[in-house]
Coordinates of C-alpha atoms and ligand atoms in Angstrom, one line a residue:
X125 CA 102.4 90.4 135.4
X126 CA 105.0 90.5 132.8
X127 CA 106.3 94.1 132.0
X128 CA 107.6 93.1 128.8
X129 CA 105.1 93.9 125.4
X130 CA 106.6 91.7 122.5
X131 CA 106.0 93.5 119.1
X132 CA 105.6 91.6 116.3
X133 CA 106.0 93.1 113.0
X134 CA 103.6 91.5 109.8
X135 CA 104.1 94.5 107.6
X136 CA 106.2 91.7 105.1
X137 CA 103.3 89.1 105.4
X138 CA 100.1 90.8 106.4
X139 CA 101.2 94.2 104.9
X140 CA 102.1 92.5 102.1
X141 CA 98.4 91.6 101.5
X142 CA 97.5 95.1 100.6
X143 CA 96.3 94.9 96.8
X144 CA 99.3 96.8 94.7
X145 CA 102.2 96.4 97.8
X146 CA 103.7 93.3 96.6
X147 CA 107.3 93.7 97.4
X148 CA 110.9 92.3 95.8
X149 CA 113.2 90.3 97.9
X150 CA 115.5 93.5 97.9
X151 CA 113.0 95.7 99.0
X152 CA 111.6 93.2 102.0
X153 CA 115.2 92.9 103.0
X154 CA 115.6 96.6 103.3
X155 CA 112.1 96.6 105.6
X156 CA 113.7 93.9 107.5
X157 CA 116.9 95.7 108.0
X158 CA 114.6 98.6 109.2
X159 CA 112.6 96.9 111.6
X160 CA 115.4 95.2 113.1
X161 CA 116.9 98.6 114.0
X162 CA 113.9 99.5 115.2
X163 CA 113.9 97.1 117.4
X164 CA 110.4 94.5 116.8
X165 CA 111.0 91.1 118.2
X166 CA 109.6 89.1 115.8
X167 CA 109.5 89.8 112.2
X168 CA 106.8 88.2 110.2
X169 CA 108.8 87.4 106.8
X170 CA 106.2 85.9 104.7
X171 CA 104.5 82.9 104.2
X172 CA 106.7 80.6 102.9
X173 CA 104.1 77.8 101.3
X174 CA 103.1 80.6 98.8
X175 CA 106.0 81.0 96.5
X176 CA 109.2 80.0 96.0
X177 CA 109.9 83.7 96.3
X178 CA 108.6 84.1 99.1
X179 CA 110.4 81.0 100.4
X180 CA 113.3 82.4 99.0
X181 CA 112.6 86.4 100.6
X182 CA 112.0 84.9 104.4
X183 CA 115.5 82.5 103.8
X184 CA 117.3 85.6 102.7
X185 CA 115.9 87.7 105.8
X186 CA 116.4 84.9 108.0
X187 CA 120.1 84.6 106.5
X188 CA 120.7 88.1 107.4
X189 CA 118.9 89.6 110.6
X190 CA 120.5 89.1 114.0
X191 CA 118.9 90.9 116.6
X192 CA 114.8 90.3 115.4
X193 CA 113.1 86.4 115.0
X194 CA 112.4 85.9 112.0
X195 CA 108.9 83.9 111.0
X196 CA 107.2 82.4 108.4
X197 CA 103.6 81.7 108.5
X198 CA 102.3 78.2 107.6
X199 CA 98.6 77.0 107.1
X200 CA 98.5 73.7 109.5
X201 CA 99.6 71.3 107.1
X202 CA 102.6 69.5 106.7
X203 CA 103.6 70.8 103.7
X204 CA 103.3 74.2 104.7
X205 CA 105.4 73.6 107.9
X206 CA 108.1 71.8 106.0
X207 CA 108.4 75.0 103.6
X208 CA 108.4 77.6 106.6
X209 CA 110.7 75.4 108.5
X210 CA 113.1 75.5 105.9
X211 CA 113.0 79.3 105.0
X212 CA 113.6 80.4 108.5
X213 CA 116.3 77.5 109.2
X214 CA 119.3 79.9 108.4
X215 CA 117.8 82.6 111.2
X216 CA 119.8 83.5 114.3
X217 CA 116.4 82.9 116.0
X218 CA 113.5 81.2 114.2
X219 CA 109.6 80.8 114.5
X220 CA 106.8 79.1 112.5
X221 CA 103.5 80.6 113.0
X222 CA 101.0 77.7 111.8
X223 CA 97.2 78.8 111.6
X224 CA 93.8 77.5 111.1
X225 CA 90.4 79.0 111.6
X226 CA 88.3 78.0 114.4
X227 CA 84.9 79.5 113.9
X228 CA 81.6 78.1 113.0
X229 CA 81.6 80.3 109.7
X230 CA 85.0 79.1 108.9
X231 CA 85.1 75.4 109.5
X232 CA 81.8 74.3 107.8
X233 CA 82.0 76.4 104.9
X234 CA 86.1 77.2 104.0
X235 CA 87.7 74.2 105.9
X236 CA 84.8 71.8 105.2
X237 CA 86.0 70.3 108.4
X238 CA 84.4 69.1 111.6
X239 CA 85.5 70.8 115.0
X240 CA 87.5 67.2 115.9
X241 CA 89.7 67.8 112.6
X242 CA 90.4 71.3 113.2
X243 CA 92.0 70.3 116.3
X244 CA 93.9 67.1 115.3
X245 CA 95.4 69.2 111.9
X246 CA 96.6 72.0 114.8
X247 CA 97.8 69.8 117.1
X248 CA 99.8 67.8 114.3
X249 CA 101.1 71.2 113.1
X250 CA 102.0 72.5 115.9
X251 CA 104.2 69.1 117.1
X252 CA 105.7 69.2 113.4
X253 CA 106.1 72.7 113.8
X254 CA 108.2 72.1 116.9
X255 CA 110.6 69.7 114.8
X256 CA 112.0 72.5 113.6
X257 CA 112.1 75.4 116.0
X258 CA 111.3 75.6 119.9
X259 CA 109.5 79.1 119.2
X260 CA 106.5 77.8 117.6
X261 CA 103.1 80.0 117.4
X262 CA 99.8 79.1 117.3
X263 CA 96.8 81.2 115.7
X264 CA 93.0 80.4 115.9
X265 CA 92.3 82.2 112.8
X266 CA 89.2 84.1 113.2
X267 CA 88.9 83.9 116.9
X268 CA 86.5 86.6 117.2
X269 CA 83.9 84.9 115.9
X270 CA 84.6 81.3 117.4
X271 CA 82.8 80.0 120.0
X272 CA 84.9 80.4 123.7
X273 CA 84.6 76.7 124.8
X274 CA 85.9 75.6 121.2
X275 CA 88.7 78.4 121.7
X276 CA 89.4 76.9 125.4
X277 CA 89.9 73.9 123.8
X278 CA 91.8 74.1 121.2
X279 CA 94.4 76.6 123.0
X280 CA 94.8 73.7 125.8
X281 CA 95.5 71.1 123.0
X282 CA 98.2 73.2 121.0
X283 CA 100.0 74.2 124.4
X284 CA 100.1 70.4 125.3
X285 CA 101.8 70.0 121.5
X286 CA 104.6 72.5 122.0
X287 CA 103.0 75.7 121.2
X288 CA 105.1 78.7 122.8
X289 CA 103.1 81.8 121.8
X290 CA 99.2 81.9 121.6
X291 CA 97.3 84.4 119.0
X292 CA 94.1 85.3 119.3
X293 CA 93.1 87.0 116.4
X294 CA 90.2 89.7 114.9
X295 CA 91.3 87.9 111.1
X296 CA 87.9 90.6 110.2
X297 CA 87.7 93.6 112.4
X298 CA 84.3 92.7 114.1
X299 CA 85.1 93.5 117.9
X300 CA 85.1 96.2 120.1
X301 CA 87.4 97.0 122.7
X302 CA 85.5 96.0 125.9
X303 CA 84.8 92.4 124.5
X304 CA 87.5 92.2 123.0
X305 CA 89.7 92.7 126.1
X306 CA 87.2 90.3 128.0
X307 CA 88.1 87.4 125.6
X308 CA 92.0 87.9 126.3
X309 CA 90.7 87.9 129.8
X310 CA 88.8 84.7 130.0
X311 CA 91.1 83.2 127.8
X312 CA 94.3 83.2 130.2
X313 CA 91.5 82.3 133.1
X314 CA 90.2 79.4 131.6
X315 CA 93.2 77.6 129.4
X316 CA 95.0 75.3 131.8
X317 CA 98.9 76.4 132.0
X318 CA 98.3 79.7 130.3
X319 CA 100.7 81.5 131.9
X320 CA 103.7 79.3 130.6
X321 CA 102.9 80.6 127.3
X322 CA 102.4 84.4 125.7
X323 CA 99.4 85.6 124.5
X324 CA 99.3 87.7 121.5
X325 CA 96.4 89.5 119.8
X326 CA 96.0 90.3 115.7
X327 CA 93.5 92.6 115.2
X328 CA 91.9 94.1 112.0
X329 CA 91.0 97.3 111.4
X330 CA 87.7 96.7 109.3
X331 CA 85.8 99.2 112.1
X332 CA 88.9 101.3 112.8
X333 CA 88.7 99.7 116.1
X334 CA 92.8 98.0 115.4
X335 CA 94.9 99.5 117.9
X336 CA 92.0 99.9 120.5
X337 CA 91.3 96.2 120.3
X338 CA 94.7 95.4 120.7
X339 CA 95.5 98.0 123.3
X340 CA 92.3 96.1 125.7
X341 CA 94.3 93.0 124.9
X342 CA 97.2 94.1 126.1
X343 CA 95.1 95.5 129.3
X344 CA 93.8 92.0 130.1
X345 CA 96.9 90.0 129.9
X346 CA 98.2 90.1 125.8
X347 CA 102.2 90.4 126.0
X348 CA 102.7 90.2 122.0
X349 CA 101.2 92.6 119.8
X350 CA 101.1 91.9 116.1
X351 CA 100.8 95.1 113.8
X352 CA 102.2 96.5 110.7
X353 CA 104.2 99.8 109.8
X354 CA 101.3 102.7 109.2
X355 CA 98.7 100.1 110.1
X356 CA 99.1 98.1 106.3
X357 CA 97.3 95.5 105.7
X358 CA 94.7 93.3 104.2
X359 CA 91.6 95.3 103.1
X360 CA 91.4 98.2 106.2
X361 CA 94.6 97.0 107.6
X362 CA 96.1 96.1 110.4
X363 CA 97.1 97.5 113.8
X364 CA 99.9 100.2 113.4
X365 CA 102.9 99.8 115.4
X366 CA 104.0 103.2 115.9
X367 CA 100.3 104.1 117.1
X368 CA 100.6 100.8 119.5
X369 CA 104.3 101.1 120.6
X370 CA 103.5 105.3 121.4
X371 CA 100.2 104.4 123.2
X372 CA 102.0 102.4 125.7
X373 CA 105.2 104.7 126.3
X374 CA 103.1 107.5 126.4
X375 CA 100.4 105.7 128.7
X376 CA 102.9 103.5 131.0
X377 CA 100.4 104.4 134.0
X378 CA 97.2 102.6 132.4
X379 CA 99.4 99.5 130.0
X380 CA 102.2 99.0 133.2
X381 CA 104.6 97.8 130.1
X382 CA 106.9 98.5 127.5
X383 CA 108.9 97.5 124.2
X384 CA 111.9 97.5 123.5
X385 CA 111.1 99.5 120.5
X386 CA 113.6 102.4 119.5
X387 CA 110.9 105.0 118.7
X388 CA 113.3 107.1 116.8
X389 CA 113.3 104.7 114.2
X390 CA 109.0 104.7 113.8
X391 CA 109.7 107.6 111.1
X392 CA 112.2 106.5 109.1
X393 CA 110.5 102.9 109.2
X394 CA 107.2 104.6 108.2
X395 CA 108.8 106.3 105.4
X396 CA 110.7 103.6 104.0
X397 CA 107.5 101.9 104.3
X398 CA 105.1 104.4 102.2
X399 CA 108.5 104.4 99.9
X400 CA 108.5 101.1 98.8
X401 CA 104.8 99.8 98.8
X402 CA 103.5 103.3 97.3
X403 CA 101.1 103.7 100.4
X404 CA 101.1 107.2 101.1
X405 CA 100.3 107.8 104.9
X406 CA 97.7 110.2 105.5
X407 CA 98.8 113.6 106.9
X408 CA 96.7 113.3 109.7
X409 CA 97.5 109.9 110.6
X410 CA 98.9 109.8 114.4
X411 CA 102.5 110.2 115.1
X412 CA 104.0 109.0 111.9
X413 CA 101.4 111.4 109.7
X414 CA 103.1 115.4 108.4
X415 CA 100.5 117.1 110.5
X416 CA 100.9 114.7 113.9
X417 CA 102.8 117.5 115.4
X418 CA 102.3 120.6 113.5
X419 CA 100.1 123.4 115.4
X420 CA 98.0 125.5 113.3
X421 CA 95.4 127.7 115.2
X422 CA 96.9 130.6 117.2
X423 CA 96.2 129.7 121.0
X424 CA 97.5 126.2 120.4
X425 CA 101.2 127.7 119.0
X426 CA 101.2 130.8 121.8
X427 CA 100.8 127.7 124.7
X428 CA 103.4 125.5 123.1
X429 CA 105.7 127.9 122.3
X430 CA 105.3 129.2 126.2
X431 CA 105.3 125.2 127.5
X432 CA 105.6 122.7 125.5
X433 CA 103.7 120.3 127.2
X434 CA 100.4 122.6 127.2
X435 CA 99.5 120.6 123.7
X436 CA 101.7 117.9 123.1
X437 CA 102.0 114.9 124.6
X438 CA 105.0 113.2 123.6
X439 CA 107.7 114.8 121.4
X440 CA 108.5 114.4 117.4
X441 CA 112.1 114.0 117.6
X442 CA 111.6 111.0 120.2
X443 CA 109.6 109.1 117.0
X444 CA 112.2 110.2 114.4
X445 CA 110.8 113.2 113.3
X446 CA 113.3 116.2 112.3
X447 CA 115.8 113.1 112.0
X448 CA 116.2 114.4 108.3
X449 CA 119.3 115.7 109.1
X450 CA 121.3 117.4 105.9
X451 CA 123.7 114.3 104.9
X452 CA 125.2 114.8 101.8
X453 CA 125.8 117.7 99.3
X454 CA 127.8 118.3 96.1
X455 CA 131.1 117.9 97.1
X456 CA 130.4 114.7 99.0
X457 CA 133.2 111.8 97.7
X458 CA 132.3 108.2 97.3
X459 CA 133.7 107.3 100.5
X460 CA 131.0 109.2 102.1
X461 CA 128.6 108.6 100.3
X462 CA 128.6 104.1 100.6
X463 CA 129.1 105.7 105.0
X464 CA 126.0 107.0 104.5
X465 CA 124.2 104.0 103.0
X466 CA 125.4 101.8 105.3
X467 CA 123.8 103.9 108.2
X468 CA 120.6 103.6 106.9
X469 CA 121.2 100.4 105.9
X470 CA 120.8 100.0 102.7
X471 CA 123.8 97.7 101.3
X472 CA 124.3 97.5 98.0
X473 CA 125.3 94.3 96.5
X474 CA 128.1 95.1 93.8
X475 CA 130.7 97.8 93.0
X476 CA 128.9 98.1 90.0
X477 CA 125.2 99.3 91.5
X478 CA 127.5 101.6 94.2
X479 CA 128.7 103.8 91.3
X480 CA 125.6 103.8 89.6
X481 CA 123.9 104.9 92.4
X482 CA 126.8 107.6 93.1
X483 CA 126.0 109.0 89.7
X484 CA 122.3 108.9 90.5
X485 CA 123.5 111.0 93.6
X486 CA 126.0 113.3 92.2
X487 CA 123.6 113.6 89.5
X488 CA 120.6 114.9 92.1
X489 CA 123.3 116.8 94.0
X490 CA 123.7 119.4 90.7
X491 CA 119.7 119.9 90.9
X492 CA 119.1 120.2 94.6
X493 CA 121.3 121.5 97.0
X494 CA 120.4 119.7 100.2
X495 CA 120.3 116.1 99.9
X496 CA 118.5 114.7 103.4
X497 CA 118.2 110.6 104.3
X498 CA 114.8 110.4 102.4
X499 CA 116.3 111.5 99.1
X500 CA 119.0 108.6 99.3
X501 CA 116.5 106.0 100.3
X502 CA 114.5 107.5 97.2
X503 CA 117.2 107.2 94.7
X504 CA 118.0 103.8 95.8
X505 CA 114.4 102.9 95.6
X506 CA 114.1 104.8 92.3
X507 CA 115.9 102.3 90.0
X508 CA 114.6 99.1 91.3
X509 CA 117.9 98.9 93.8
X510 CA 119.1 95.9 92.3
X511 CA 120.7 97.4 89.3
X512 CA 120.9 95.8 86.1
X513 CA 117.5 93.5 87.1
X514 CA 115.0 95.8 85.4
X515 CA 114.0 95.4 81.9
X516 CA 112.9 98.6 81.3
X517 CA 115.3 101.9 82.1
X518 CA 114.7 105.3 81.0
X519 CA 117.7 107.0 79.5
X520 CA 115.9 110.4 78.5
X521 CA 113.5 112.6 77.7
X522 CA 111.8 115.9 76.4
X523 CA 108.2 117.0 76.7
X524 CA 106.8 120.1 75.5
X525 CA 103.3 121.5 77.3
X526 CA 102.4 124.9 76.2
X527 CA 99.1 126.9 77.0
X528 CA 96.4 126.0 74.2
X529 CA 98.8 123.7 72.8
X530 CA 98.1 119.6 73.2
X531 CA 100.8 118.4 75.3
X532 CA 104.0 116.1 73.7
X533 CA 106.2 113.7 75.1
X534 CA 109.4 112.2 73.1
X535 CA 111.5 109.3 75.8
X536 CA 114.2 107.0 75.0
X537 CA 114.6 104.3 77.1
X538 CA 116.4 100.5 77.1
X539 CA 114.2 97.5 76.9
X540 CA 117.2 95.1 77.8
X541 CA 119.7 96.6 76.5
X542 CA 118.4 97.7 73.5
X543 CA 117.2 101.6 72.9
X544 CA 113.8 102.0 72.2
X545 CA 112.2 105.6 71.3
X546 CA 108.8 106.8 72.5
X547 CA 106.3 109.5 71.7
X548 CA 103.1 110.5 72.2
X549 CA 100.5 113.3 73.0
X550 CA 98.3 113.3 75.7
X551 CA 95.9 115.8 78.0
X552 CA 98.8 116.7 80.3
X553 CA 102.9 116.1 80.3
X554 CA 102.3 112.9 82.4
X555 CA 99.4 111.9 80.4
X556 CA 101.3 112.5 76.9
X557 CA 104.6 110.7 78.8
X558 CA 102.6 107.1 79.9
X559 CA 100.8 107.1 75.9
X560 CA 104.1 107.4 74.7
X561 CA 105.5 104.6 76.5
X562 CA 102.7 102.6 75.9
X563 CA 102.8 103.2 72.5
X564 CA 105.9 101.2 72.3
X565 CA 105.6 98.7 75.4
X566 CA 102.1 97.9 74.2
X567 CA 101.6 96.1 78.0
X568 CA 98.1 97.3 78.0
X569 CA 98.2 97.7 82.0
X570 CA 95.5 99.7 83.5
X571 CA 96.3 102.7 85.6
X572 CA 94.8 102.2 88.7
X573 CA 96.3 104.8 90.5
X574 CA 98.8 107.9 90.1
X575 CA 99.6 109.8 92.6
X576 CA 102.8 112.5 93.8
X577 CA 104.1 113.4 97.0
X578 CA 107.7 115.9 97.7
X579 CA 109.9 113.3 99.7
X580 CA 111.4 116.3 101.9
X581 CA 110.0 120.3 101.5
X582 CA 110.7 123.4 99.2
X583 CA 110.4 124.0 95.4
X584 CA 113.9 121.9 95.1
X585 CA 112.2 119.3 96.7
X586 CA 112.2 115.8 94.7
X587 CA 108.5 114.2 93.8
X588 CA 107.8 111.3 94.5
X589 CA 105.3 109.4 92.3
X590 CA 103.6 106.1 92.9
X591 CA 101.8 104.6 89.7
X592 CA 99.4 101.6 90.6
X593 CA 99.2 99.2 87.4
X594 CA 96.9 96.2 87.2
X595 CA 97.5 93.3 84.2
X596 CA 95.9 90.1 84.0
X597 CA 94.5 90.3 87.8
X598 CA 98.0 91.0 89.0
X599 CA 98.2 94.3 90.4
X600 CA 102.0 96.1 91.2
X601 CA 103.2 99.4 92.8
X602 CA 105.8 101.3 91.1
X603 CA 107.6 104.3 91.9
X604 CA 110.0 107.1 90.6
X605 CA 111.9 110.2 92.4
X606 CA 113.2 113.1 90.8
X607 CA 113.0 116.9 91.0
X608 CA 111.4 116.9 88.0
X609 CA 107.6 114.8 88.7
X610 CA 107.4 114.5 84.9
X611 CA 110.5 112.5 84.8
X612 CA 109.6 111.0 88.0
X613 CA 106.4 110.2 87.0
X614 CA 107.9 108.3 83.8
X615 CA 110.4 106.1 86.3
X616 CA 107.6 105.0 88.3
X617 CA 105.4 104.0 84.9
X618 CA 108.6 101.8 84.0
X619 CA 109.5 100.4 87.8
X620 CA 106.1 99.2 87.5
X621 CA 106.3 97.8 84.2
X622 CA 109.6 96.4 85.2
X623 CA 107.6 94.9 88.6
X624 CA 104.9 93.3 86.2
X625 CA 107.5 92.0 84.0
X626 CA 109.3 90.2 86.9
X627 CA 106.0 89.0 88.0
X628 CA 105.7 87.4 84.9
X629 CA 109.2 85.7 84.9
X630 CA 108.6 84.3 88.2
X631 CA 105.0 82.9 86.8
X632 CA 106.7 81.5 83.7
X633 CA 110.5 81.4 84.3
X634 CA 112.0 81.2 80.7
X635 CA 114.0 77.9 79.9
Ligands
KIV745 O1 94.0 87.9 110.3 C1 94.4 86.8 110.6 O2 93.7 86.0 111.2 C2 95.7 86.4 110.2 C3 96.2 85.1 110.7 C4 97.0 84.3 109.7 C5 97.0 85.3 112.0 O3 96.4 87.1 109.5
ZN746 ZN1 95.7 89.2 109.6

């Protein structure tokens, strides 16, 4: 059997579907950079049929990764096909992933369409499909729950079409490893010429069962894996890479294959990842989580500090961990500074946003003294990374919290262009700071969320602050860095107002 375990990335598509982690073109392109360093073989862009910007996202991703495929999903109409073959047209190497569900549940009552037309719609897709690219997949949404001889036939009629890669998917996180790793199994038995195409598993993590389903896949025959940075994903999420990629490098004896995955690049991906969508991962959360390798009870330090190997079984700096090297300090020129970007691949696109984010940096460089790679991906984060795009920029601010005193806040920030003051009191700093603002933006978003992490450690360390906003059923993710989580906390309340207000724009473009 095949030694080689294709991992394909859906953090920009299926991650996407989280509720709040919308993303901006700019900030999917900086995933995608990411990912392609990490080495995924396919990444999942989008789903091209949705938006324009999506469309527009996957083309500019496609237009700019080299060594990953890029892929847009397509429902299996034409329509849909025509969009995602023209997003990923531009791509080194392209795919179309074109889906429809195949299971009693889903026919009758979603599709309203009998088992014949769910075949004949795939079939068509998957020859359109193949119009445009030679890498074409094929995904029987909610496989889990379909019956096998409807699967069987299905899979035989889409390989006859042109279909190159096979995905079986758990779209609601129903299975369980041993049946789940039987269906794989039967699958490749019983579909004639299975073993001219691969077969690829998409499992959900609705029981927490994600990677274990996916890993029994892979045991009975599954050479693609589809999973998401920190396991993101719709509702419980989806199978996390890191967790899947570690399990069969650590494990080579049981899975007999590997990726091509650089592993030092899980922690850096899995940051940039919590970064941008305002997921925080969990400190317990295997090998990407701040605990994953920290030893707390006496016997467990005395054995690793005498042999490593006593407790762990694979090693943080060979996921990227303690890659937070010192980069930059005060003294640092410009020169340096746009080196260092580039090496962790964040390009800026003008002159203009590289010397307003060297202010932002020298500025940062007079309050901490150690500036490590998570601090420069924060700071381009922090002001929306395309400058000049956001509506809303803070440009200062005071507050005054005193013990038995009610806490005041007093901003001054730009509403395009134009300087708008703010104040306001409120229970606490932040409280008082978001009453102010609103008292002036008036966007009567609800807070859904608020919540601060330090991006590296020590008192110097900056916060990072996510702020969760829902208006009008749209729901966006904002965030701010700074030393001070006050002021950080007041960036993230306008990067989300600025995220709403782009929202908007795309909705209802102005003429
Ligand atoms: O969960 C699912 O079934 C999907 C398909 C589109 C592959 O995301
Ligand atoms: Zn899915």
């Amino acid at each position: 059997m095949n030694d080689r375990l294709f991992i394909f990335d859906t953090t920009l598509r299926d991650g996407e579907q989280s509720p709040g982690a919308s993303m901006t073109k700019e900030e999917k392109l900086r995933i995608a950079r990411q990912l392609e360093r990490l080495g995924v073989d396919v990444i999942e862009a989008g789903f091209a049929a949705a938006s324009p910007g999506d469309a527009d996202a996957i083309r500019t991703i496609a237009e700019t990764i080299q060594n990953s495929t890029v892929c847009s999903l397509a429902r299996a109409n034409e329509r849909d096909i025509h969009a995602a073959g023209g997003a990923i047209k531009p791509a080194r190497s392209g795919r179309i992933h074109t889906f429809i569900a195949t299971s009693p549940i889903h026919m009758e009552k979603k599709l309203r369409m009998q088992p014949d037309q769910v075949v004949e719609a795939a079939v068509k897709a998957v020859r359109l499909a193949r119009e445009y690219s030679d890498d074409v997949e094929f995904s029987a949404e909610d496989a889990v729950r379909s019956d096998m001889d409807f699967l069987v036939r299905i899979f035989t009629e889409v390989i006859k079409a042109g279909a190159t890669t096979l995905n079986v998917p758990d779209t609601v996180g129903y299975s369980i490893p041993a049946l789940w790793g039987e269906r794989m199994k039967q699958l490749i038995e019983r579909v004639p010429d299975s073993n001219k195409v691969i077969w690829s598993t998409h499992c959900h993590n609705d029981l927490g069962m994600a990677v274990a389903n996916s890993l029994a896949a892979v045991m009975n025959g599954a050479r693609q894996v589809e999973c998401t940075i920190n396991g993101l994903g719709e509702r419980a999420g989806n199978a996390s890479l890191e967790e899947i990629v570690m399990a069969v490098r650590t494990r080579k004896d049981v899975f007999h294959c590997d990726t091509r995955i650089d592993a030092t690049q899980i922690v850096p991906a899995s940051k940039l990842v919590s970064t941008i969508t305002g997921y925080p991962v969990q400190p317990n959360k295997a090998i990407v989580g701040a605990n994953a390798f920290a030893h707390e009870s006496g016997i467990h330090q005395d054995g690793v500090l005498k042999h490593r190997e006593t407790y762990e079984i694979m090693r943080a700096e060979d996921v990227g961990w303690h890659a937070n090297r010192l980069t930059l300090g005060k003294l640092s020129g410009r020169n340096a500074f746009r080196t260092k970007l580039s090496e962790l691949g964040i390009v800026l696109d003008s002159e203009e946003a590289l010397n307003a984010a060297f202010a932002r940096f020298k500025d940062l460089a007079d309050k901490k003294r150690e500036i490590f790679d998570e601090d420069l991906q924060a700071l381009v984060s922090d002001e929306g990374y395309a400058a000049g795009q956001e509506r809303y920029k803070l440009v200062s601010m005071k507050v005054c919290s005193e013990t038995g005193e009610i806490p005041h806040a007093q901003l001054v920030f730009t509403d395009d262009g134009a300087e708008k003051q703010a104040a306001g009191d409120g229970s606490g700093p932040v409280d008082a700071t978001f009453k102010a603002l609103e008292s002036v933006v008036n966007s009567g978003a609800e807070l859904l969320l608020y919540s601060v992490n330090n991006i590296t450690s020590g008192t110097d360390a900056q916060g990072e602050v996510t702020v969760r906003l829902a208006q009008d059923g749209r729901v966006v993710n904002g965030q701010g860095a700074d030393t001070d989580i006050v002021v950080a906390s007041a960036k993230a309340y306008l990067h989300a107002l600025n995220k709403l207000h782009s929202k908007r724009e795309r909705a209802h473009p102005q003429v």
